PDB file of N, CA and C in Angstrom:
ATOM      1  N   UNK A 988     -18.866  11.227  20.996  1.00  0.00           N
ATOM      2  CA  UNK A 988     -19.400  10.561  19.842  1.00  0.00           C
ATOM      3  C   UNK A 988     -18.238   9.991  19.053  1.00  0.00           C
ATOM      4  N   UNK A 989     -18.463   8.806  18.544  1.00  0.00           N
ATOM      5  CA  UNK A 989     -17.528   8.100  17.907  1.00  0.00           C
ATOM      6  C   UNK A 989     -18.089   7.736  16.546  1.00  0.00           C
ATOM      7  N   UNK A 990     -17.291   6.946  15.885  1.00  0.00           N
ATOM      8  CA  UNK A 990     -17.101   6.320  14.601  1.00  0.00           C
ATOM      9  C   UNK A 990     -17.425   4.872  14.838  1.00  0.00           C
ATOM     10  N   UNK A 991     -18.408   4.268  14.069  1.00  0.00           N
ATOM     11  CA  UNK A 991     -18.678   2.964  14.743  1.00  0.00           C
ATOM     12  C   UNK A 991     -17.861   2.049  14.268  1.00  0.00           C
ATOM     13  N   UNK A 992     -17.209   0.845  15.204  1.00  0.00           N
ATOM     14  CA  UNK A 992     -16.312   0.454  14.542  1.00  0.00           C
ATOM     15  C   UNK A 992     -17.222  -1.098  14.075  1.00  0.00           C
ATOM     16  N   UNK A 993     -16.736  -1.986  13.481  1.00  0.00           N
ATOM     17  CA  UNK A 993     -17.460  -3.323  13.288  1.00  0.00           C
ATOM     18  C   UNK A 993     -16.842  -4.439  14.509  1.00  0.00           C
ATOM     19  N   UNK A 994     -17.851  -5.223  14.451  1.00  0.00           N
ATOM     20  CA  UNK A 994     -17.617  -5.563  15.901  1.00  0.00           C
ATOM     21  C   UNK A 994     -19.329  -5.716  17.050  1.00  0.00           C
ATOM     22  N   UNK A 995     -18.477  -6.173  17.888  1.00  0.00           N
ATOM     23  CA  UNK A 995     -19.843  -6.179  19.259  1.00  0.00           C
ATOM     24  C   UNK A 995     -20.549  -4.865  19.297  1.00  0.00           C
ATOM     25  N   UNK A 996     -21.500  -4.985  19.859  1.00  0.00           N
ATOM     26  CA  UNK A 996     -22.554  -3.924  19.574  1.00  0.00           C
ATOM     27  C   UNK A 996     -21.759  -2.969  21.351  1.00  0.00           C
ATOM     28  N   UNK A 997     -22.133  -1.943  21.176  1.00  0.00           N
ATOM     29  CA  UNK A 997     -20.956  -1.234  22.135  1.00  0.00           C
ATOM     30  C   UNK A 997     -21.799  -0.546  23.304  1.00  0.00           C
ATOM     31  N   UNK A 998     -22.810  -0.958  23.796  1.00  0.00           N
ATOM     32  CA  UNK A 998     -24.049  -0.835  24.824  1.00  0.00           C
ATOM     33  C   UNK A 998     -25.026  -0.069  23.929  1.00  0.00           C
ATOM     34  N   UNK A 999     -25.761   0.274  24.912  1.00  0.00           N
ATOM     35  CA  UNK A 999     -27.691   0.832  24.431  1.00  0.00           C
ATOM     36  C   UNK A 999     -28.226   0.127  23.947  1.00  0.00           C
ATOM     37  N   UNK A1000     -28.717   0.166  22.154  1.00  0.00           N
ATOM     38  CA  UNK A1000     -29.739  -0.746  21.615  1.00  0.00           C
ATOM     39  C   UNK A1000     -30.902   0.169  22.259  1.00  0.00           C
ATOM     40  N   UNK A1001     -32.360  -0.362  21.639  1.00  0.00           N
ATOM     41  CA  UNK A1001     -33.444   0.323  21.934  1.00  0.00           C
ATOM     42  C   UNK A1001     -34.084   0.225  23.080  1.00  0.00           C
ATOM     43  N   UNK A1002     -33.699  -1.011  23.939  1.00  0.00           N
ATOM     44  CA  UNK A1002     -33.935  -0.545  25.470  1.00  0.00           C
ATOM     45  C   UNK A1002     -33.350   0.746  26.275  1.00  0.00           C
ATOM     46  N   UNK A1003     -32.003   1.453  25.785  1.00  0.00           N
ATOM     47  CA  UNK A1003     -31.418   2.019  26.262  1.00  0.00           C
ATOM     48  C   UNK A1003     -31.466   3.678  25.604  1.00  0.00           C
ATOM     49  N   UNK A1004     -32.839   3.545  24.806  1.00  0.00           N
ATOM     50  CA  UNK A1004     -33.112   4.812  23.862  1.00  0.00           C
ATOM     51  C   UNK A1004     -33.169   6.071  25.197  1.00  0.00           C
ATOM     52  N   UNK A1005     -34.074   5.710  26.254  1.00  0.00           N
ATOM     53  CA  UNK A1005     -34.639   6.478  26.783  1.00  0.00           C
ATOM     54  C   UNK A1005     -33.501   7.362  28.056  1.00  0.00           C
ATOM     55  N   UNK A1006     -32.414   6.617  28.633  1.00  0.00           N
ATOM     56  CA  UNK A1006     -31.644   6.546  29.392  1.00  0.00           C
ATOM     57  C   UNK A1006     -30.803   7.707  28.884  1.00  0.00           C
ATOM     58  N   UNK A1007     -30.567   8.832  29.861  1.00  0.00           N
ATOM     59  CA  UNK A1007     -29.633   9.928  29.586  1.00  0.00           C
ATOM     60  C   UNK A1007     -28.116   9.525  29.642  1.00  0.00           C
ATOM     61  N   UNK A1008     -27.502   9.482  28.340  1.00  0.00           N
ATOM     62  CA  UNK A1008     -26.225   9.147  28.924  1.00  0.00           C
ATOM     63  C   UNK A1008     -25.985   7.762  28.305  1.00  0.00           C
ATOM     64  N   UNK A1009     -26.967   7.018  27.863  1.00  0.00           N
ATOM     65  CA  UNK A1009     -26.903   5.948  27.355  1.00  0.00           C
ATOM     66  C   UNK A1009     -26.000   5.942  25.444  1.00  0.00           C
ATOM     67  N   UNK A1010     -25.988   4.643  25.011  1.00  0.00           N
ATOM     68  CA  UNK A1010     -24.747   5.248  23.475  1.00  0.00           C
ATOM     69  C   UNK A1010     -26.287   5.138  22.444  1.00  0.00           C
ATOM     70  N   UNK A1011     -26.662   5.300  21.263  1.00  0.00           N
ATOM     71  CA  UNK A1011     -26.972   5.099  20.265  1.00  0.00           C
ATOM     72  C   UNK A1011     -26.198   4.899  19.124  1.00  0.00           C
ATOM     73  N   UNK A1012     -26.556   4.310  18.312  1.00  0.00           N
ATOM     74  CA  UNK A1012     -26.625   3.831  17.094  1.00  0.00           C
ATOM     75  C   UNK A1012     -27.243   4.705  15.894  1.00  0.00           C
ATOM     76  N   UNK A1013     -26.562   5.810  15.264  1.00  0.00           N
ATOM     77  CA  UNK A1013     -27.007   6.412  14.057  1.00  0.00           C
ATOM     78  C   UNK A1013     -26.565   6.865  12.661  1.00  0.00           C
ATOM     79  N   UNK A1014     -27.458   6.559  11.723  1.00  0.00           N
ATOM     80  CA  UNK A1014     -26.376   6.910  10.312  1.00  0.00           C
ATOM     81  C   UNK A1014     -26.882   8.342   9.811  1.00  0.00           C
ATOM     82  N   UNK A1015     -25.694   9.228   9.582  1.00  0.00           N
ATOM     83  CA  UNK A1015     -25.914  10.805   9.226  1.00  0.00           C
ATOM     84  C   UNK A1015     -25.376  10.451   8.041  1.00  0.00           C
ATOM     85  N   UNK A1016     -25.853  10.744   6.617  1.00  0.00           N
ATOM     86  CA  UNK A1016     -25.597  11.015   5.590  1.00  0.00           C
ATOM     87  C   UNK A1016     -24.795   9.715   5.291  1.00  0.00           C
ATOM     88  N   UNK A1017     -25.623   8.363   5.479  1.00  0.00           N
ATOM     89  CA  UNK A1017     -24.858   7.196   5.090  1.00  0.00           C
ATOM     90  C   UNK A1017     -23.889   6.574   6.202  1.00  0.00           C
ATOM     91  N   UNK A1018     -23.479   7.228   7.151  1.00  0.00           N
ATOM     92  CA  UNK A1018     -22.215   7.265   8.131  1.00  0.00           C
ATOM     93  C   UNK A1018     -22.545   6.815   9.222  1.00  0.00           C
ATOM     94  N   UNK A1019     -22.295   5.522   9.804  1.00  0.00           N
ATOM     95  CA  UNK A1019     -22.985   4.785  10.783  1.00  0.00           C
ATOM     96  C   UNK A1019     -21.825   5.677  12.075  1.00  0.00           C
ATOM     97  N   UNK A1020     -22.764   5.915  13.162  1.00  0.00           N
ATOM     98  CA  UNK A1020     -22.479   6.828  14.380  1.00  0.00           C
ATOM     99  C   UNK A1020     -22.705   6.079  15.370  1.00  0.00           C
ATOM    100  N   UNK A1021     -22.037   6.335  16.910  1.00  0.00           N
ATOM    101  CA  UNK A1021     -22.575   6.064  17.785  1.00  0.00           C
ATOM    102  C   UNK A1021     -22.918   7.317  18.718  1.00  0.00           C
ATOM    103  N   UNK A1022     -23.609   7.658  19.493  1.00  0.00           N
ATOM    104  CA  UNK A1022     -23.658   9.079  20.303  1.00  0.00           C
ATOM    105  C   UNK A1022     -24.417   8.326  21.397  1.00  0.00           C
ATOM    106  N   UNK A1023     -24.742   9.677  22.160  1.00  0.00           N
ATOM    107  CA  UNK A1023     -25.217  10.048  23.051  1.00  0.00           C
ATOM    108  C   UNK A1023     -26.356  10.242  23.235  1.00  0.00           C
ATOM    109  N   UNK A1024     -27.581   9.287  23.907  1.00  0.00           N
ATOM    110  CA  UNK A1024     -28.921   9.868  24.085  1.00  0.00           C
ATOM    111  C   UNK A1024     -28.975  11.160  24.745  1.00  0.00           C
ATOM    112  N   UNK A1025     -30.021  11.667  24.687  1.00  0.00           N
ATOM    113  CA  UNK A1025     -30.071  13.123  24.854  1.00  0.00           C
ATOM    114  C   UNK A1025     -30.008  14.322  24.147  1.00  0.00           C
ATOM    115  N   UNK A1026     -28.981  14.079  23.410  1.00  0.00           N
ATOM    116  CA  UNK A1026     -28.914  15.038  22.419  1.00  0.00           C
ATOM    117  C   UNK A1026     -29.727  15.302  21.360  1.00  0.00           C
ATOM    118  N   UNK A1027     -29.944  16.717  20.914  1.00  0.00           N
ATOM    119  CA  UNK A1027     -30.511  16.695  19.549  1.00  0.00           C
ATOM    120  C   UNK A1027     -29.805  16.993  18.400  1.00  0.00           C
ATOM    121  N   UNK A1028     -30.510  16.434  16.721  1.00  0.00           N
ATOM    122  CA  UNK A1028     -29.678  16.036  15.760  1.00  0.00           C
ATOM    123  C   UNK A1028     -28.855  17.396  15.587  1.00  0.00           C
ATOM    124  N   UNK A1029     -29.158  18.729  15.923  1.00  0.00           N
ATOM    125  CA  UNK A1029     -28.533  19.883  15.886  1.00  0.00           C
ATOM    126  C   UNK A1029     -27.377  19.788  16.088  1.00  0.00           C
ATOM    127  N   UNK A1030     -27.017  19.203  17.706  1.00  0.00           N
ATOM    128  CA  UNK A1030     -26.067  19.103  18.634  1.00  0.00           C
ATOM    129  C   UNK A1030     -25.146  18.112  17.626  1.00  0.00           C
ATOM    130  N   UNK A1031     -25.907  16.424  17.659  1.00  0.00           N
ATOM    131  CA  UNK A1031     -25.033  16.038  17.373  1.00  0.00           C
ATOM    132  C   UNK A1031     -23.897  16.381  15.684  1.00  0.00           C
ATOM    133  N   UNK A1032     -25.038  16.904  14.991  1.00  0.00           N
ATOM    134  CA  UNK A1032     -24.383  17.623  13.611  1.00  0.00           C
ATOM    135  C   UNK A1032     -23.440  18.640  14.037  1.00  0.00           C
ATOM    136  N   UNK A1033     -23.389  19.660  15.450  1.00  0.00           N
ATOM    137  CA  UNK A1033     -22.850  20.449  15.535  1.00  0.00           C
ATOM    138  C   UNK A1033     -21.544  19.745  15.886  1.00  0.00           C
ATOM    139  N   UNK A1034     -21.703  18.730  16.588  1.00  0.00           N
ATOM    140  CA  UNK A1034     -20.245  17.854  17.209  1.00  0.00           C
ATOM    141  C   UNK A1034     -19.725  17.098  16.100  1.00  0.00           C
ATOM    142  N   UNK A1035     -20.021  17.115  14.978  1.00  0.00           N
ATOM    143  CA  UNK A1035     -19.404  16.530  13.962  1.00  0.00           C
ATOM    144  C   UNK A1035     -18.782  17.023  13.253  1.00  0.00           C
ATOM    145  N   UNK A1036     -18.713  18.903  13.868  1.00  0.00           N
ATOM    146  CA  UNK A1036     -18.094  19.957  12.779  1.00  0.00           C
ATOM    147  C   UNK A1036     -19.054  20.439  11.617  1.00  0.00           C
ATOM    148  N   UNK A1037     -20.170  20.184  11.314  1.00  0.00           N
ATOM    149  CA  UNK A1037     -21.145  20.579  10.151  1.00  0.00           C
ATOM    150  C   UNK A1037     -21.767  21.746  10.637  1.00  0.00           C
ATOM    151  N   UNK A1038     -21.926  22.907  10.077  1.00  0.00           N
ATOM    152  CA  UNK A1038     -22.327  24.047  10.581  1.00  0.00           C
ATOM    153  C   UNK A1038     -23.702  24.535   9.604  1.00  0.00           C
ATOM    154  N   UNK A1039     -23.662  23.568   8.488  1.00  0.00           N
ATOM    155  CA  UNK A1039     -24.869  23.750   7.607  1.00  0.00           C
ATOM    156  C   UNK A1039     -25.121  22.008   7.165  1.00  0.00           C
ATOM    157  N   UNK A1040     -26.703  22.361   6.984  1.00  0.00           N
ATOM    158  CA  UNK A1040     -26.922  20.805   6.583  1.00  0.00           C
ATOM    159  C   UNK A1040     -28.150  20.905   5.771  1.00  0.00           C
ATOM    160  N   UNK A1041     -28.552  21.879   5.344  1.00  0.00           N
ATOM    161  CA  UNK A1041     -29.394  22.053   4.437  1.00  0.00           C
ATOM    162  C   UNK A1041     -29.228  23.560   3.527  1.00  0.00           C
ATOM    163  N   UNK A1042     -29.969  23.352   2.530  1.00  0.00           N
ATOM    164  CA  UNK A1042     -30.057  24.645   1.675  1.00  0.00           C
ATOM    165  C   UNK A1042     -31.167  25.117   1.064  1.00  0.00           C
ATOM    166  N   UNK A1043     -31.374  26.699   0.916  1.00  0.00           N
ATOM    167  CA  UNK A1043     -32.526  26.900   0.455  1.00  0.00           C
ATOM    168  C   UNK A1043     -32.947  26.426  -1.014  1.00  0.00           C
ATOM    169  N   UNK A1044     -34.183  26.182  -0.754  1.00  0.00           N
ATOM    170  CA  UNK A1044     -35.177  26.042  -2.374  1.00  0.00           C
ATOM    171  C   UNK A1044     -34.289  27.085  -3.393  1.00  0.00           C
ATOM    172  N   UNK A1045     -34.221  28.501  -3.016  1.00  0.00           N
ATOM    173  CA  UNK A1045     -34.952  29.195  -4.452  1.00  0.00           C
ATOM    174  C   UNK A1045     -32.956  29.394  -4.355  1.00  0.00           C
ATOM    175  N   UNK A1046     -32.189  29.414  -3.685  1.00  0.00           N
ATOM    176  CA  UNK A1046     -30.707  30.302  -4.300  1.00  0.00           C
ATOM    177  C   UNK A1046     -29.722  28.609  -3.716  1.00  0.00           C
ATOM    178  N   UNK A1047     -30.183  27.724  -3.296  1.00  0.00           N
ATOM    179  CA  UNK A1047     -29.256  26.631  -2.831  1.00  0.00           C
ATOM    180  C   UNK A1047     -28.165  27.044  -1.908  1.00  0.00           C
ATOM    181  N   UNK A1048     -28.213  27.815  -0.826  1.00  0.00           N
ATOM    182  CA  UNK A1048     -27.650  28.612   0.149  1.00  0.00           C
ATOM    183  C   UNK A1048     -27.692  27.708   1.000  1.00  0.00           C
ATOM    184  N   UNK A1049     -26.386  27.516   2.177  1.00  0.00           N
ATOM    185  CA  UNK A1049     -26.292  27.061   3.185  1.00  0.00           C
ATOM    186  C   UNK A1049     -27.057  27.327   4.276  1.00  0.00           C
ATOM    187  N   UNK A1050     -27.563  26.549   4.928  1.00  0.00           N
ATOM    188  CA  UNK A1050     -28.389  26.451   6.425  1.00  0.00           C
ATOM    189  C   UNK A1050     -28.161  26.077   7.421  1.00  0.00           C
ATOM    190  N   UNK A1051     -28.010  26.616   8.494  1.00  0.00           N
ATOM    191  CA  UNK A1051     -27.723  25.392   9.736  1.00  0.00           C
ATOM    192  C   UNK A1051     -28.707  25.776  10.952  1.00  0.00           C
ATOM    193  N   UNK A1052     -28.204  26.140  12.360  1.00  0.00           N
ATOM    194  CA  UNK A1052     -28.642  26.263  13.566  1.00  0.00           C
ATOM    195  C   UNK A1052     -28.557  27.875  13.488  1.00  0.00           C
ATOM    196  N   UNK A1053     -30.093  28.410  13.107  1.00  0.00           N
ATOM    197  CA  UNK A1053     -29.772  30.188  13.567  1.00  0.00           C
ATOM    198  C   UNK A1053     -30.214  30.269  14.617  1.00  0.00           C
ATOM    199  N   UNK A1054     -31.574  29.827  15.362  1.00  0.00           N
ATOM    200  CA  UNK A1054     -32.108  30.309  16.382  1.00  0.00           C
ATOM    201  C   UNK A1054     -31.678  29.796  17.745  1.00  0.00           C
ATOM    202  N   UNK A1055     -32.361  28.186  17.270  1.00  0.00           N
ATOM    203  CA  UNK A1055     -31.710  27.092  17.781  1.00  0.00           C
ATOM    204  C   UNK A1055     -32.829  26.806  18.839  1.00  0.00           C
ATOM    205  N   UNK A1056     -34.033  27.687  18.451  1.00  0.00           N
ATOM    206  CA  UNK A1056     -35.376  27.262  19.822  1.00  0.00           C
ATOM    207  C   UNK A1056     -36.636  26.894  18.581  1.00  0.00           C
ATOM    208  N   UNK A1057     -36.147  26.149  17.359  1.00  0.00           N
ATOM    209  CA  UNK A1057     -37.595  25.784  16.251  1.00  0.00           C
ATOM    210  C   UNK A1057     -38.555  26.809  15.842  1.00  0.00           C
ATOM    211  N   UNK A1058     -37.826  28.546  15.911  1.00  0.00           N
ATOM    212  CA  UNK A1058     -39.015  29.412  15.419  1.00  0.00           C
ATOM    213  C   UNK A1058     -38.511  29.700  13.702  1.00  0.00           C
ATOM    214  N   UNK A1059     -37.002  29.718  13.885  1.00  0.00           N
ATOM    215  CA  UNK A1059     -36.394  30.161  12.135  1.00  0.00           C
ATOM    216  C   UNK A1059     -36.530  28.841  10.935  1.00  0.00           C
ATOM    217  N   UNK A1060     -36.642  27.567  11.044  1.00  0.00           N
ATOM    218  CA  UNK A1060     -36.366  26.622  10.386  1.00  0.00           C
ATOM    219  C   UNK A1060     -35.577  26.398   9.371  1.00  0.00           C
ATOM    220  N   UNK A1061     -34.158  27.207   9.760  1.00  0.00           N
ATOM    221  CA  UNK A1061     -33.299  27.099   9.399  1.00  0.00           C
ATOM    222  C   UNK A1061     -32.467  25.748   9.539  1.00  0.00           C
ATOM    223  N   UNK A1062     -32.709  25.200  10.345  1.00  0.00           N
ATOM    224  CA  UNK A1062     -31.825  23.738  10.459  1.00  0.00           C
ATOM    225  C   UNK A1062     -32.720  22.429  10.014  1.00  0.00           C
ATOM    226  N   UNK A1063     -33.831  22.372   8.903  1.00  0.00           N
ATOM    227  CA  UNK A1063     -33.995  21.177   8.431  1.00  0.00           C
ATOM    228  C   UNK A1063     -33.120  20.273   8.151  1.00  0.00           C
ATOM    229  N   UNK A1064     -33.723  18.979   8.567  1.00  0.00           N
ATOM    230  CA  UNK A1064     -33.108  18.053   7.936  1.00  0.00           C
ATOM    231  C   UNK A1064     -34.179  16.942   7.559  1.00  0.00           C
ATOM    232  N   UNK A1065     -33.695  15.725   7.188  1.00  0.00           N
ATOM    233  CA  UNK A1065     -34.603  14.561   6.877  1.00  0.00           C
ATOM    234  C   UNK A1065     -34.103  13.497   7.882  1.00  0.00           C
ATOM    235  N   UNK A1066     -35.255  13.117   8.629  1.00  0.00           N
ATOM    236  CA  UNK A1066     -34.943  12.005   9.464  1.00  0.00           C
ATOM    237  C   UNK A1066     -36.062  10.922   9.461  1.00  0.00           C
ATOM    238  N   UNK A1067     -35.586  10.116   9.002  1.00  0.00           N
ATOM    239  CA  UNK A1067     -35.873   8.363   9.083  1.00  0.00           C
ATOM    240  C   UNK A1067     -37.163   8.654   7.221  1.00  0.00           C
ATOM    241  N   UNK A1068     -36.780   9.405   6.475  1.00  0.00           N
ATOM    242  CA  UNK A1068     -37.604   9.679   5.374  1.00  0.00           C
ATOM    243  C   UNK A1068     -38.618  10.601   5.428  1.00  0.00           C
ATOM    244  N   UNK A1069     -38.836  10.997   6.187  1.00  0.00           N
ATOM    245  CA  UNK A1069     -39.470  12.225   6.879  1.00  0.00           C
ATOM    246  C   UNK A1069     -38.825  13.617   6.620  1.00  0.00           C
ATOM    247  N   UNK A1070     -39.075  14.757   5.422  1.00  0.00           N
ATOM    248  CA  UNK A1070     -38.509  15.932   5.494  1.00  0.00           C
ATOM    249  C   UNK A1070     -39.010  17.387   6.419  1.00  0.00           C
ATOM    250  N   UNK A1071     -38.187  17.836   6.476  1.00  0.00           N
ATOM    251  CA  UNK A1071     -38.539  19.320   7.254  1.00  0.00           C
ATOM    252  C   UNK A1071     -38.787  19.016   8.791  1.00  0.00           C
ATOM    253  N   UNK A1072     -37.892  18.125   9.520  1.00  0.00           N
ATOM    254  CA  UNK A1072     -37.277  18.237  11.168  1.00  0.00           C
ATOM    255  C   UNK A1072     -36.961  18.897  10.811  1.00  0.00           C
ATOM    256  N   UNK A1073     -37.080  20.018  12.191  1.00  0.00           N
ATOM    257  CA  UNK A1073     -36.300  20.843  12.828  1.00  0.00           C
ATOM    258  C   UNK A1073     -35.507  19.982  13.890  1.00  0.00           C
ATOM    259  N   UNK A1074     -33.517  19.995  13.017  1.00  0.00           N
ATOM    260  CA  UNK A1074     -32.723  19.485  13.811  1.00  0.00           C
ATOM    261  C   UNK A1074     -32.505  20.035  15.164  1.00  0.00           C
ATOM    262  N   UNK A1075     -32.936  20.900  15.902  1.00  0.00           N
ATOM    263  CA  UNK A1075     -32.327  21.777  16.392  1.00  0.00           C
ATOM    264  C   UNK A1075     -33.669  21.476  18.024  1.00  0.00           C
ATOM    265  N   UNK A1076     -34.670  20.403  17.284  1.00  0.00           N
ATOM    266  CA  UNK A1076     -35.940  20.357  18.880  1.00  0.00           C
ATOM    267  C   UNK A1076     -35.681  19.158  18.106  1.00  0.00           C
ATOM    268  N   UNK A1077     -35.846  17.818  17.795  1.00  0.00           N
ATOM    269  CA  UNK A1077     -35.457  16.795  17.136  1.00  0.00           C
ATOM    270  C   UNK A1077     -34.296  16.162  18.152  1.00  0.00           C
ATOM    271  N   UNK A1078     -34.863  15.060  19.158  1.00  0.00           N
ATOM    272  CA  UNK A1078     -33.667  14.218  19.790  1.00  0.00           C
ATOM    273  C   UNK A1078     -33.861  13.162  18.851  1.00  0.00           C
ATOM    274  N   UNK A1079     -32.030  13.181  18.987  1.00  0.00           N
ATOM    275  CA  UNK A1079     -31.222  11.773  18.163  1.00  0.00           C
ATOM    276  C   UNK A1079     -32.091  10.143  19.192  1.00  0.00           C
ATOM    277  N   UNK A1080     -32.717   9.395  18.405  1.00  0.00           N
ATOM    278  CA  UNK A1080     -33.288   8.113  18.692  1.00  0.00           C
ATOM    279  C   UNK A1080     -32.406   7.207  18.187  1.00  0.00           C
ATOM    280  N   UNK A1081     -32.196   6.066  18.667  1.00  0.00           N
ATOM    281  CA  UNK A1081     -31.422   4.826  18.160  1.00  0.00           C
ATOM    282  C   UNK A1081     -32.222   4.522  17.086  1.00  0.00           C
ATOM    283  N   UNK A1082     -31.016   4.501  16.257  1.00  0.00           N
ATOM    284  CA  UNK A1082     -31.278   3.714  14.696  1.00  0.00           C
ATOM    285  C   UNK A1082     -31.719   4.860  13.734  1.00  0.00           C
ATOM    286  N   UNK A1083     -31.928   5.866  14.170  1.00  0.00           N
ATOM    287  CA  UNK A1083     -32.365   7.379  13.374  1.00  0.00           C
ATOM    288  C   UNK A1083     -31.426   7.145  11.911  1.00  0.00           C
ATOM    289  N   UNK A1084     -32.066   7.366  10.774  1.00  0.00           N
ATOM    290  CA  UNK A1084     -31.214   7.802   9.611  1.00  0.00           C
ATOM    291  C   UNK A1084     -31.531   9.432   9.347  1.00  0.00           C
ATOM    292  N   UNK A1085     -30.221   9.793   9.485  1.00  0.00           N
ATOM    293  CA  UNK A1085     -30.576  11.411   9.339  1.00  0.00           C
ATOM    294  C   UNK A1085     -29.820  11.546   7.860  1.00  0.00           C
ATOM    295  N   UNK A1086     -30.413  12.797   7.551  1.00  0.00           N
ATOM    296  CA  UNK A1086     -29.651  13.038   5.812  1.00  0.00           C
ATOM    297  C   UNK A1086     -29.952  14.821   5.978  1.00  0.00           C
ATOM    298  N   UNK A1087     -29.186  15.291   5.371  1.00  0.00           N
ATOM    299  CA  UNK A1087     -28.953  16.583   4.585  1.00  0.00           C
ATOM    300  C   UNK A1087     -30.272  17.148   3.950  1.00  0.00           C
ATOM    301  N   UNK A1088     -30.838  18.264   3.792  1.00  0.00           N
ATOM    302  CA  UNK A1088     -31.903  18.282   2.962  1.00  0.00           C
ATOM    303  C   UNK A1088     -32.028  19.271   1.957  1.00  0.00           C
ATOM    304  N   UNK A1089     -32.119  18.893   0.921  1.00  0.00           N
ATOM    305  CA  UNK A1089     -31.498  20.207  -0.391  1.00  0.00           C
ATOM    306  C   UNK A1089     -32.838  20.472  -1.088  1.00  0.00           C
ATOM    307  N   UNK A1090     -32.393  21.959  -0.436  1.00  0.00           N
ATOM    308  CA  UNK A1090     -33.700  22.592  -0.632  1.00  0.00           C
ATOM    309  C   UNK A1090     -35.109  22.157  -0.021  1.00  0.00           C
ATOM    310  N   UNK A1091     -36.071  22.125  -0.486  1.00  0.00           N
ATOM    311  CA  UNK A1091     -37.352  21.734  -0.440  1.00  0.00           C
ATOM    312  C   UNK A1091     -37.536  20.278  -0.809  1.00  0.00           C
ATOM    313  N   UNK A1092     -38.077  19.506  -0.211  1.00  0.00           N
ATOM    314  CA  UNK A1092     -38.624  17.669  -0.479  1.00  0.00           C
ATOM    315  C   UNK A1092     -39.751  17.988   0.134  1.00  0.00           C
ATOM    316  N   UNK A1093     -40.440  16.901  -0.513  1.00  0.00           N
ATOM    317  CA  UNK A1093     -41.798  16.369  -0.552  1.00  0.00           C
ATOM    318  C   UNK A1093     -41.528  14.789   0.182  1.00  0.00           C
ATOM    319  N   UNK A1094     -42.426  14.842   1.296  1.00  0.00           N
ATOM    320  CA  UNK A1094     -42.467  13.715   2.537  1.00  0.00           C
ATOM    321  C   UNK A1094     -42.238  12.152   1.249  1.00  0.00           C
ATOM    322  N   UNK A1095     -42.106  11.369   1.794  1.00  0.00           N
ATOM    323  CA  UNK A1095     -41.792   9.828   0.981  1.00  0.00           C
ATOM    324  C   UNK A1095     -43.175   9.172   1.123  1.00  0.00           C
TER     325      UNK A1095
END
């Protein structure tokens, strides 16, 4: 996974969503990405060094990947305005905007 640079588009695009192995196009917390289809946003948050990406409602406590099979929902995040993915069963799609999720949100 890289840093997108400006410039030619660097393969995939949404024909190439489905293709294992293929690049995407994604912005995490504002931060335009390129990765890897296949992966999920867990993974790719985990390859970015972020070990928490959300926090609880009631004490604002760090969260990340506890279980890592969608039973703890410990790894929310918000993807494409949508709150409470579970990053962790959640594959990265081209063009995905993923964000952080603090505390508890109410869907958009």
């Amino acid at each position: 996974m890289r840093r997108r640079r400006r410039g030619p588009e660097q393969g995939g695009g949404a024909g190439a969503a489905g293709r294992a192995g293929s690049l995407l196009i994604v912005r995490v917390d504002g931060e335009e990405l390129v990765t890897e289809s296949g992966r999920t946003v867990a993974g790719l948050l985990l390859a970015l060094g972020r070990v928490s990406w959300r926090t609880t409602r009631g004490g604002g406590r760090p969260r990340g990947v506890f279980c890592g099979i969608g039973v703890c929902h410990d790894c929310l995040v918000v993807v494409n305005g949508a709150p409470d993915v579970r990053a962790c069963q959640r594959l990265v799609r081209d063009g995905d905007d993923i964000r952080t999720q603090d505390g508890a949100e109410l869907p958009a």
